[in-house]
Short mmCIF file of C-alpha atoms in Angstrom, two decimals:
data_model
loop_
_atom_site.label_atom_id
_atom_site.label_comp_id
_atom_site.label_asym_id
_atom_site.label_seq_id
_atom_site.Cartn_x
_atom_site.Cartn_y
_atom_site.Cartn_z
CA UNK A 1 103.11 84.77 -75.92
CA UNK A 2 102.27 83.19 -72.50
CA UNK A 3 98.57 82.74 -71.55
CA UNK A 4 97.60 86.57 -70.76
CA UNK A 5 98.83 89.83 -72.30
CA UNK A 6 99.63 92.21 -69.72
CA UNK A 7 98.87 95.72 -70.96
CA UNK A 8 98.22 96.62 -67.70
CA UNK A 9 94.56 98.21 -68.44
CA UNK A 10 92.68 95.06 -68.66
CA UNK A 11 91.67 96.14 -72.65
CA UNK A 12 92.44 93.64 -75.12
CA UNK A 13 95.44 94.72 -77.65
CA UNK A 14 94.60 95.97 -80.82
CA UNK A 15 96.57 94.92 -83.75
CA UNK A 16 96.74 96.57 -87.44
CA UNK A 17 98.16 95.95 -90.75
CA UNK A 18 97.34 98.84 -92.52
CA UNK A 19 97.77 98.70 -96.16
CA UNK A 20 99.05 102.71 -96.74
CA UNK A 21 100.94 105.21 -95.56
CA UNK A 22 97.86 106.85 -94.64
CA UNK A 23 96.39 104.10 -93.15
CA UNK A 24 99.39 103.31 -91.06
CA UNK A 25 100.06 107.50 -89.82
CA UNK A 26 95.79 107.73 -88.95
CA UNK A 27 96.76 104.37 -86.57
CA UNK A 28 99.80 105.90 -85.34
CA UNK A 29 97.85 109.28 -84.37
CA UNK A 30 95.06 107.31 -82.93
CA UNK A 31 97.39 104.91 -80.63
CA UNK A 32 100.45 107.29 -79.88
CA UNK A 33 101.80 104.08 -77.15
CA UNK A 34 101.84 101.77 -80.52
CA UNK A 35 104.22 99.67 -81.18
CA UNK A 36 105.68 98.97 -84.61
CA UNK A 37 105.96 95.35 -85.56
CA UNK A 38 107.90 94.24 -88.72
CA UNK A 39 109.95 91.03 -88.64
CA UNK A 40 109.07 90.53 -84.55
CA UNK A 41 112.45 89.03 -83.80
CA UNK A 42 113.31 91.40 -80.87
CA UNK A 43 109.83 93.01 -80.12
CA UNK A 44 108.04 89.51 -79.49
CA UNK A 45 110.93 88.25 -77.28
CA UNK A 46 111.05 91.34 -74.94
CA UNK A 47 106.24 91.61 -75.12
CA UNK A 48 107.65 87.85 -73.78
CA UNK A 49 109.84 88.90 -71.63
CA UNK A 50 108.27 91.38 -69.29
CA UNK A 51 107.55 94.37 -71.08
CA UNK A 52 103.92 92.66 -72.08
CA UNK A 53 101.60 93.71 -74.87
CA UNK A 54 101.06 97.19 -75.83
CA UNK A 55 97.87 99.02 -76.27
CA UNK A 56 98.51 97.91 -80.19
CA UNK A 57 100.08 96.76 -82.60
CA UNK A 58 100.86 98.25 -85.88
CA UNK A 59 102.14 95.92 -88.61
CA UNK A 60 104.29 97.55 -91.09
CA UNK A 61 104.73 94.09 -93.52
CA UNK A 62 101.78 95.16 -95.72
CA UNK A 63 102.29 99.26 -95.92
CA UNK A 64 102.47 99.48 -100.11
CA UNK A 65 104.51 102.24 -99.91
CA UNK A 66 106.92 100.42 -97.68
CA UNK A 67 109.72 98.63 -99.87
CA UNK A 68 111.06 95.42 -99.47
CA UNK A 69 113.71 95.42 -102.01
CA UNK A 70 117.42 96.82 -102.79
CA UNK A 71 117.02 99.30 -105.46
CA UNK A 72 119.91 101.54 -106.59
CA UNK A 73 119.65 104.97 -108.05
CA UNK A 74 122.23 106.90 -109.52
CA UNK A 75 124.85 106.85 -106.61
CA UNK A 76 122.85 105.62 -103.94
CA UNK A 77 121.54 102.06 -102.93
CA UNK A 78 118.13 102.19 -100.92
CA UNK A 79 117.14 99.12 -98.71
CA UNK A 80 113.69 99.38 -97.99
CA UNK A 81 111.88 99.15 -94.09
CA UNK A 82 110.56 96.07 -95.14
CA UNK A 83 113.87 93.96 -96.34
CA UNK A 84 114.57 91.58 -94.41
CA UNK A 85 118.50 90.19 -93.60
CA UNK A 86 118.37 86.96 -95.97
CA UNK A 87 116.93 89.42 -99.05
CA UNK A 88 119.47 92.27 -98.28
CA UNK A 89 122.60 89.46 -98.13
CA UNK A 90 121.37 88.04 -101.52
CA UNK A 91 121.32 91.12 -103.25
CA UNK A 92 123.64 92.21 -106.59
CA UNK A 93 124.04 95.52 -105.49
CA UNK A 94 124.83 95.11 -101.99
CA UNK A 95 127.18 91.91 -102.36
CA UNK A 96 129.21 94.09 -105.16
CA UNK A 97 129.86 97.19 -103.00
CA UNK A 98 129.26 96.62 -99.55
CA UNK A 99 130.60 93.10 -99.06
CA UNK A 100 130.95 93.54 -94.75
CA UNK A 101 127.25 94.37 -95.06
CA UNK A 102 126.39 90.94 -96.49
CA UNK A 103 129.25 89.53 -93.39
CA UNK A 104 127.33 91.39 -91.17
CA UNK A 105 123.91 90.41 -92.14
CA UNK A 106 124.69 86.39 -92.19
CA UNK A 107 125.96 86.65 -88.47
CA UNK A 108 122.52 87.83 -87.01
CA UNK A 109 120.93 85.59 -85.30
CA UNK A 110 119.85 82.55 -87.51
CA UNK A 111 118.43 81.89 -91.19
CA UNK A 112 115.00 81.13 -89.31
CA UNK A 113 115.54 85.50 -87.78
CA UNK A 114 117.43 86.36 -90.83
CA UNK A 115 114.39 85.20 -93.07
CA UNK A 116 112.40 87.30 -90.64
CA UNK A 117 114.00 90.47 -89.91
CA UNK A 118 114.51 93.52 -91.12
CA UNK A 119 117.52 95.73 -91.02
CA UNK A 120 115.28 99.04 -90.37
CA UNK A 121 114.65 96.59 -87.31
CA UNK A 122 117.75 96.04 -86.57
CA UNK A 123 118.60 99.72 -86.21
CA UNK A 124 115.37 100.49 -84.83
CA UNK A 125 116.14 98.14 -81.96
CA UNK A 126 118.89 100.47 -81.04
CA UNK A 127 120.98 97.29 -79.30
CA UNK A 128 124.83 98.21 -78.59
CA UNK A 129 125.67 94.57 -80.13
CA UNK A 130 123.99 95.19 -83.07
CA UNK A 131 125.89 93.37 -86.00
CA UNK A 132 124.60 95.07 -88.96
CA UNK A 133 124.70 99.11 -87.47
CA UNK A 134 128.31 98.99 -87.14
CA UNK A 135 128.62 98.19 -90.93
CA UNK A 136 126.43 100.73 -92.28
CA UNK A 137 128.40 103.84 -89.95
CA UNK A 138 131.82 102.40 -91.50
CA UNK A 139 129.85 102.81 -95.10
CA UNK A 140 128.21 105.84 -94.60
CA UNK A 141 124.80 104.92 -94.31
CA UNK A 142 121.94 107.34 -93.77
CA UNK A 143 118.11 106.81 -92.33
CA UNK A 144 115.51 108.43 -93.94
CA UNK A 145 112.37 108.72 -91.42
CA UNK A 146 108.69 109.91 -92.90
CA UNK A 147 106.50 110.97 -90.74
CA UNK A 148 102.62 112.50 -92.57
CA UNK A 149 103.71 114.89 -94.77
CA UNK A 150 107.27 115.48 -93.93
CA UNK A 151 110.92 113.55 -94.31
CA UNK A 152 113.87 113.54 -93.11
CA UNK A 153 117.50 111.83 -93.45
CA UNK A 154 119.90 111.46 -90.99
CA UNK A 155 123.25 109.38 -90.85
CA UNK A 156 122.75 105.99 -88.67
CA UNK A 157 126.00 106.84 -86.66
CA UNK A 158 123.30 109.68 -84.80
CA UNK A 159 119.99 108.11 -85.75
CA UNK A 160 121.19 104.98 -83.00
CA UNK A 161 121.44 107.48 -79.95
CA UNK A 162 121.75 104.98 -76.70
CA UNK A 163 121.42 101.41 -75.91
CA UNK A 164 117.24 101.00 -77.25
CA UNK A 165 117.10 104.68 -78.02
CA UNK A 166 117.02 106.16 -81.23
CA UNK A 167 116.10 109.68 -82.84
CA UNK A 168 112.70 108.61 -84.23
CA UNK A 169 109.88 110.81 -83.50
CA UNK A 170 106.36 109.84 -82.11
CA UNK A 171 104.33 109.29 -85.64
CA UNK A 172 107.97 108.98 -87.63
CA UNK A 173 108.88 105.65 -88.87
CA UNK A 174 111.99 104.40 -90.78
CA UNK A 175 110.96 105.02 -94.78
CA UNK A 176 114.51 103.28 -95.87
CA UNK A 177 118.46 103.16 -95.62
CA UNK A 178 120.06 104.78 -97.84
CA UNK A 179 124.20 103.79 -98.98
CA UNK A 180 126.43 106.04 -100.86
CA UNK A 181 128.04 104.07 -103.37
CA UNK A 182 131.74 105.03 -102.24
CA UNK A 183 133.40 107.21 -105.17
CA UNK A 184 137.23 106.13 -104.72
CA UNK A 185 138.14 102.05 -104.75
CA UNK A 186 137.66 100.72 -101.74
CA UNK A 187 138.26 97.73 -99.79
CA UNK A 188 136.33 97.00 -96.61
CA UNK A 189 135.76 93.62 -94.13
CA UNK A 190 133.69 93.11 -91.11
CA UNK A 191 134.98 91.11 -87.91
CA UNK A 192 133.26 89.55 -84.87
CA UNK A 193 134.02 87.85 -81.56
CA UNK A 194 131.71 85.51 -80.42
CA UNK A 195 131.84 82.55 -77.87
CA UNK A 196 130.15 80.43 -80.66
CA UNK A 197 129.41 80.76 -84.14
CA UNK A 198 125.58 80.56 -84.39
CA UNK A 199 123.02 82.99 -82.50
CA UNK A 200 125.22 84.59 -80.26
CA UNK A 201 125.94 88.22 -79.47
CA UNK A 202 128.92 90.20 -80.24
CA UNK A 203 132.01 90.38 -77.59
CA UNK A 204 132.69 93.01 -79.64
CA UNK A 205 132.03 93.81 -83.37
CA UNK A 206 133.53 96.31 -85.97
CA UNK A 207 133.62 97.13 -89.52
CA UNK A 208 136.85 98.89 -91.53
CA UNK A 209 136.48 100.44 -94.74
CA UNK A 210 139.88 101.45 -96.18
CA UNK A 211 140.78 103.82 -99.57
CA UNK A 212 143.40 104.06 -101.89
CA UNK A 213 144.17 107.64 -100.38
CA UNK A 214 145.14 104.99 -97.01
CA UNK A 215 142.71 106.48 -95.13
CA UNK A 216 140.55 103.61 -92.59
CA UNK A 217 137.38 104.00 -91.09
CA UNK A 218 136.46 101.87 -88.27
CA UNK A 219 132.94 101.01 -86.54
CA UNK A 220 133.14 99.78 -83.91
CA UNK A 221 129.81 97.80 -81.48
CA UNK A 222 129.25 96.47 -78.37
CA UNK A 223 131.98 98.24 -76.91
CA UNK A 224 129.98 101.16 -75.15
CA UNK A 225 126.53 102.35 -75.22
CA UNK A 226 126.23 102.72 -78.66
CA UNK A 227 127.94 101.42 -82.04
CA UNK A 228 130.89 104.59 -82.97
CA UNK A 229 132.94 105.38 -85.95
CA UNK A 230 136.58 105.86 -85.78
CA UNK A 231 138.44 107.93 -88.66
CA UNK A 232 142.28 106.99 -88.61
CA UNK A 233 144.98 106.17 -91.29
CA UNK A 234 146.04 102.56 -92.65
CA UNK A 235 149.34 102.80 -91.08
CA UNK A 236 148.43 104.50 -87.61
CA UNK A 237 149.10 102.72 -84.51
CA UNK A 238 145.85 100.98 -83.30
CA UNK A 239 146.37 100.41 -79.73
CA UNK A 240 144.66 103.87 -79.56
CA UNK A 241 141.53 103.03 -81.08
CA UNK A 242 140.66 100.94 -77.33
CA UNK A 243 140.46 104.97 -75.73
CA UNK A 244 137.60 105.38 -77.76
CA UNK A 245 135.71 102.59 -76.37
CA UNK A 246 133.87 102.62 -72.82
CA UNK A 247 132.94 98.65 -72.97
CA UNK A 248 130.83 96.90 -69.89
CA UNK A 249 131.31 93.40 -68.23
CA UNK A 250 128.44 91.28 -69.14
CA UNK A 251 127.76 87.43 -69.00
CA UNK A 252 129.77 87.41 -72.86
CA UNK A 253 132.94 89.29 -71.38
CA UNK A 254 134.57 91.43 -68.86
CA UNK A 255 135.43 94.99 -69.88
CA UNK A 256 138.90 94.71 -69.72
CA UNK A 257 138.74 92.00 -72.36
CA UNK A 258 136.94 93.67 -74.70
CA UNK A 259 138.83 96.43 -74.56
CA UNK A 260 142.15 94.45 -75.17
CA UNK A 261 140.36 92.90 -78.06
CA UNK A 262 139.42 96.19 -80.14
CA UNK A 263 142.66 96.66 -81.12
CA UNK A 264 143.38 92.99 -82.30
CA UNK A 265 140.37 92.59 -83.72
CA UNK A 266 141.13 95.97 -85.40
CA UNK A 267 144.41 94.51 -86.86
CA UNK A 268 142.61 91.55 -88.21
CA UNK A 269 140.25 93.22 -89.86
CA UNK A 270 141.84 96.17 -91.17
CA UNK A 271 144.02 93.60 -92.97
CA UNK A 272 141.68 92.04 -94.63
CA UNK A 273 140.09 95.43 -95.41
CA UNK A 274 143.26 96.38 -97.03
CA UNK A 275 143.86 93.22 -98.85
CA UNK A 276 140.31 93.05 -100.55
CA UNK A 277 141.17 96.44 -102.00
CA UNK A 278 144.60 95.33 -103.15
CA UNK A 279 142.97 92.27 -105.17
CA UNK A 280 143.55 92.03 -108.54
CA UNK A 281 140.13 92.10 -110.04
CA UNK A 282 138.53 93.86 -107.04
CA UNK A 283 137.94 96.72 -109.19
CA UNK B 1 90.75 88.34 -84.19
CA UNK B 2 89.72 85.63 -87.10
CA UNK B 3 92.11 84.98 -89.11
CA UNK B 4 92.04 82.31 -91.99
CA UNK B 5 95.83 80.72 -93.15
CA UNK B 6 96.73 77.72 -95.19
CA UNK B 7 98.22 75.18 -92.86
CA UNK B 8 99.93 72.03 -94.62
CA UNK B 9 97.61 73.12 -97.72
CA UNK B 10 94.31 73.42 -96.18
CA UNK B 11 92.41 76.99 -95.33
CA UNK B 12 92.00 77.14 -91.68
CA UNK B 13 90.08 79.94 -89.60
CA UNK B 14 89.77 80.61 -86.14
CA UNK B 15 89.90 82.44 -83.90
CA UNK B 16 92.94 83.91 -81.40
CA UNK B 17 94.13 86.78 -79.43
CA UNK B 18 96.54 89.35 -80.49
CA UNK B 19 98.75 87.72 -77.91
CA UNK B 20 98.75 84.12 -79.52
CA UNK B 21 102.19 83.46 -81.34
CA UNK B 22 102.02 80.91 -84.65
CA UNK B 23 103.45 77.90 -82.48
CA UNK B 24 100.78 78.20 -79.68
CA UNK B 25 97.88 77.91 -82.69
CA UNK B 26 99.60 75.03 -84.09
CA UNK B 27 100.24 73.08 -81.65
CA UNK B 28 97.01 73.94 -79.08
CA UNK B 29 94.38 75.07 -81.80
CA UNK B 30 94.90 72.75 -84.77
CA UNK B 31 96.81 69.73 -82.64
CA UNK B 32 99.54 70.18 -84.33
CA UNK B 33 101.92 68.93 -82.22
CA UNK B 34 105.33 67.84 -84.43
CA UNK B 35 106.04 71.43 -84.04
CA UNK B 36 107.90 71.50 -80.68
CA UNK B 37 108.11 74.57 -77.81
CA UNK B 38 111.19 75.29 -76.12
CA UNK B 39 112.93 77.95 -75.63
CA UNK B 40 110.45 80.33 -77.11
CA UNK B 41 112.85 83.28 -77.62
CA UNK B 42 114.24 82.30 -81.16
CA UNK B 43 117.16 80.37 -79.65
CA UNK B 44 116.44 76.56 -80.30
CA UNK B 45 114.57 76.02 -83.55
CA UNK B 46 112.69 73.28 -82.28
CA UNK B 47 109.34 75.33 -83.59
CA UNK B 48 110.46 75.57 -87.29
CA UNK B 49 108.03 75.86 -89.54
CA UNK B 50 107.71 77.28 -93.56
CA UNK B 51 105.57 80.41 -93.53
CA UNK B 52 105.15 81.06 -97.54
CA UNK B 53 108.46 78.73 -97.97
CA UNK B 54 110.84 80.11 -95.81
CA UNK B 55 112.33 78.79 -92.50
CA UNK B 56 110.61 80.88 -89.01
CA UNK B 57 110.68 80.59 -85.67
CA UNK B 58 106.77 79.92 -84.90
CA UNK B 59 107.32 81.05 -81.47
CA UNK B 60 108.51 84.62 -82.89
CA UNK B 61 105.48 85.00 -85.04
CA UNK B 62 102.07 86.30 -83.96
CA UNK B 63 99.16 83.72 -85.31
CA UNK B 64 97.53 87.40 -86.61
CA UNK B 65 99.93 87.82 -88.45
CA UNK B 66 100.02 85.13 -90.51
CA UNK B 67 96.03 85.97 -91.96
CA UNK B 68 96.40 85.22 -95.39
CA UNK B 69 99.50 83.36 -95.60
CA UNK B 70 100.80 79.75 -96.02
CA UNK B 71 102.21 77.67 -93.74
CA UNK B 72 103.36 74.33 -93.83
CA UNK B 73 104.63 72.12 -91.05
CA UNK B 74 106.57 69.02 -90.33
CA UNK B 75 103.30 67.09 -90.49
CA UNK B 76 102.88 68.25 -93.54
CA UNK B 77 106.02 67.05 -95.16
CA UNK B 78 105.03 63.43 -95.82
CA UNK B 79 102.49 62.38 -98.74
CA UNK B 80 99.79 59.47 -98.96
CA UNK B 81 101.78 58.33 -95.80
CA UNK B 82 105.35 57.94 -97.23
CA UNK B 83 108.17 59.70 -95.59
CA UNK B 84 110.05 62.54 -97.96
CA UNK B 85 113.38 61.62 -98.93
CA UNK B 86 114.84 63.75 -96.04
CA UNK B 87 112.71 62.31 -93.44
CA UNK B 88 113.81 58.63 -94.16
CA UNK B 89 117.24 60.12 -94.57
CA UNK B 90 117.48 61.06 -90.96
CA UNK B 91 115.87 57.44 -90.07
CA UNK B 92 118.23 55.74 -92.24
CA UNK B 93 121.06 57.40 -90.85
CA UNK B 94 119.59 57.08 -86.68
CA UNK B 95 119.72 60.78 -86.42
CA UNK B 96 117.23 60.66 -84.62
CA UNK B 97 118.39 60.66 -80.53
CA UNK B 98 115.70 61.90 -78.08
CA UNK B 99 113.56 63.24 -81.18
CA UNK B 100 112.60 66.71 -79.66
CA UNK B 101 114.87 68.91 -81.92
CA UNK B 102 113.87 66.34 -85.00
CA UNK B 103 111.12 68.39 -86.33
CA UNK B 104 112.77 71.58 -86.03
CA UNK B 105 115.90 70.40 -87.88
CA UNK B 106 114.16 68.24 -90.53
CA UNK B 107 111.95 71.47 -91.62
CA UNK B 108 114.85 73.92 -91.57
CA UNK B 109 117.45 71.22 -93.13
CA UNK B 110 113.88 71.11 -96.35
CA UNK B 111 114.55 75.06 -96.46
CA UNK B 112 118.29 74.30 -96.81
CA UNK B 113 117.98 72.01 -99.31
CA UNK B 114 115.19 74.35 -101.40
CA UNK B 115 117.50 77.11 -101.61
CA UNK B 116 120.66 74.93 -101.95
CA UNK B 117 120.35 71.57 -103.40
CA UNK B 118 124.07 70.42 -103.09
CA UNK B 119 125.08 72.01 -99.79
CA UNK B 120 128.78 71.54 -98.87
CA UNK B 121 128.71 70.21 -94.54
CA UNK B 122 129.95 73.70 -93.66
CA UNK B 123 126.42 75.09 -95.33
CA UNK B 124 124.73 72.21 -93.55
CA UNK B 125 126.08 73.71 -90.47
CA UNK B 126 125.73 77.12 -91.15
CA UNK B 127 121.93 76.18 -92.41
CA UNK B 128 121.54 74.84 -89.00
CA UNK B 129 122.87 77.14 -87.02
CA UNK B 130 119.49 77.99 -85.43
CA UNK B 131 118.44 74.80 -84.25
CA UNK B 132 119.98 72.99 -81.28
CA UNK B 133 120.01 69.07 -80.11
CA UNK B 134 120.62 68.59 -76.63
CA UNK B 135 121.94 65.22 -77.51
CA UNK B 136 124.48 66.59 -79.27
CA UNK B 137 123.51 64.30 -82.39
CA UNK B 138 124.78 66.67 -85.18
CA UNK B 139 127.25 64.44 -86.93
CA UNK B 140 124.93 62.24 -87.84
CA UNK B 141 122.42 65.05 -88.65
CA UNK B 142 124.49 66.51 -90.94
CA UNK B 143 124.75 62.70 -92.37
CA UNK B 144 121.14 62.71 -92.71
CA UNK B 145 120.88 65.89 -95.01
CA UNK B 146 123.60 65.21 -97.21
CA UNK B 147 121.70 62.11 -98.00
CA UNK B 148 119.00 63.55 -98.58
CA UNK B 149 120.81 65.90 -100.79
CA UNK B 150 122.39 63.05 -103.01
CA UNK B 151 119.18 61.63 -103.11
CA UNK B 152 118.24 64.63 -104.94
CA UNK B 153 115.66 66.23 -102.15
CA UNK B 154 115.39 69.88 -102.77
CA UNK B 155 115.58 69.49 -107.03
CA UNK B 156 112.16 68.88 -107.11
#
């Protein structure tokens, strides 16, 4: 990446691939300013960018314990740290019951990042434009972070915090993401502007995940600091969802456009949301 | 760091920095230079290449990281000095403009075609989403691969 790192201290980076758990938290206590590498799609391009190397690098792509499958138990579908996007799309599980996931995960990027990244990345990376956090607030989704010894699970919607902030810990690292297989039918669709189709950013970005009862949840991204979930009905107005949003101006839109988008975009999706669930056979 | 990795089906070690991405050990290390730099942020495509079979960006892998793993590059797509069917496809069909995108697309258009023999043009495009020609030659690119996909590359 360039001709020199720049850690600033004139030592040569380190880099790991530990092999354990154990391995990985001793390397983690030893080099608190590590950085965590697992697919590389975002952390290479910003070390590129400006940020330079850090003191090291741990790679997480050969922790045992780490999985890099879908697995589902009882009620619950676990995607592990190591998955990366192309697995997670492909996956029985995930294509059966959370079908704006598998949208969501075939936007990012390209196949070339998709057969590279992870979604624990993804999250991890804390961007406001993420495409695959706003799906897993609208379905519930929960982190569970290890640290040595200890775990803990909290739900994505507060795990992302700020725009490349989340709640992880120093020594805590993202174990896997855990889905609640919804209990009622459901019907749910994901929706994305963009200025073209391929490796682009969101405008903006939103899941809706509707219920027989008519109740909607919305999800929305890259319309304020951090991806938000919206609990309304099916047949509420939804000019009001664009008061929950506090969208910038960037180079992909102004403000003022995304905000007049949320609730079109909203529409759009919602109805295909509702008509999934309405299919006959979508039981 | 030494690290050792099967390049185009040969074990290879040497020796890099942490620092080093895949493409800059390709192409400056092991003169490997069909795999082309540009935009170096995961954008382009132009450095394509198969790490254990599937389509990366070389320029968003570290060399380290590949220790122990296979990768195989446009150079290594021909045998005994014949083109592979999707190679000769894009000649036969000119797709082939400037040429600087050429090995990009050609090695993610062999992933395509490994994990979908018979793609329809809108999973051609989709497949090649991530790689970009400034000459704005992607008709006939997309030509090219279904070609190669009648042909019957990818269903060996």
């Amino acid at each position: 990446l360039g001709s020199e790192p720049r850690t600033g201290t004139g030592v040569r980076p380190l880099y790991a691939r530990p092999e354990s758990l154990d391995e990985l938290f001793d390397l983690l206590r030893a080099h608190p300013a590590a950085r965590l590498l697992a697919g590389g799609t975002d952390l290479l391009v910003r070390l590129r960018k400006g940020s330079g190397m850090p003191p090291a690098l741990v790679d997480l792509k050969r922790v045992a314990e780490l999985s890099n499958r879908v697995v589902r138990t009882g009620n619950v579908i676990r995607i592990g740290a190591r998955a990366v996007l192309t697995d997670i799309a492909a996956e029985t599980p995930i294509r059966e019951q959370f079908p704006a996931l598998v949208e969501a995960t075939l936007v990012v990027g390209s196949v070339q990042i998709r057969n590279r990244a992870t979604i624990a990345g993804n999250i991890c990376n804390a961007s406001p434009a993420a495409d695959t956090t706003p799906a897993l607030i609208a379905y519930d989704a929960c982190v569970t972070l290890i640290s040595r010894g200890q775990s803990r699970t909290l739900p994505v919607e507060q795990f992302v915090a700020g725009p490349g902030r989340t709640l992880l810990a120093p020594g805590e690292i993202v174990a896997s993401i855990d889905l609640p297989v919804p209990a009622e039918h459901t019907g749910s669709a994901f929706g994305r502007l963009t200025r073209r189709h391929g490796v682009d950013l969101a405008i903006v970005n939103l899941c809706c995940v509707v219920r027989e009862s008519g109740s909607a949840r919305f999800a929305f991204g890259a319309v304020g600091p951090r991806p938000f979930a919206v609990n309304t009905r099916q047949d509420a107005p939804l000019g009001e969802l664009a008061t929950y949003a506090r969208p910038i101006s960037d180079l992909r839109a102004g403000a003022d456009y995304r905000l007049a988008m949320v609730p079109v975009l909203a529409r759009r999706t919602l109805n295909t949301a509702v008509s999934r669930m309405q299919a006959p056979g979508s039981r | 760091m030494t690290i050792t990795l099967t390049v185009n089906g040969s074990p290879r070690t040497l020796d890099c920095e942490v620092h080093h991405s895949l493409l800059e050990v390709l192409r400056d290390r092991l003169g490997l230079t069909g795999t082309k730099e540009c935009c170096g942020e995961g954008e382009c495509g132009a450095c394509t290449v198969l790490l254990n079979g599937r389509a990366v960006n070389a320029c968003l892998v570290l060399a380290v990281e590949c220790d122990g793993e296979a990768v195989r590059t446009v150079e290594g797509l021909a045998a005994d000095g014949h083109l592979d069917p999707l190679q000769q496809a894009f000649v036969d069909t000119a797709a082939v403009q400037c040429g600087f995108c050429i090995p990009g697309m050609i090695v993610a258009a062999h992933y395509l075609l490994s994990t979908n023999p018979c793609p329809s043009v809108e999973e051609i495009k989709d497949g090649l989403a991530g790689n970009l020609c400034r000459c704005a030659g992607y008709s006939r690119i997309v030509s090219a691969v279904r070609m190669a996909a009648e042909k019957g590359q990818g269903q060996d």
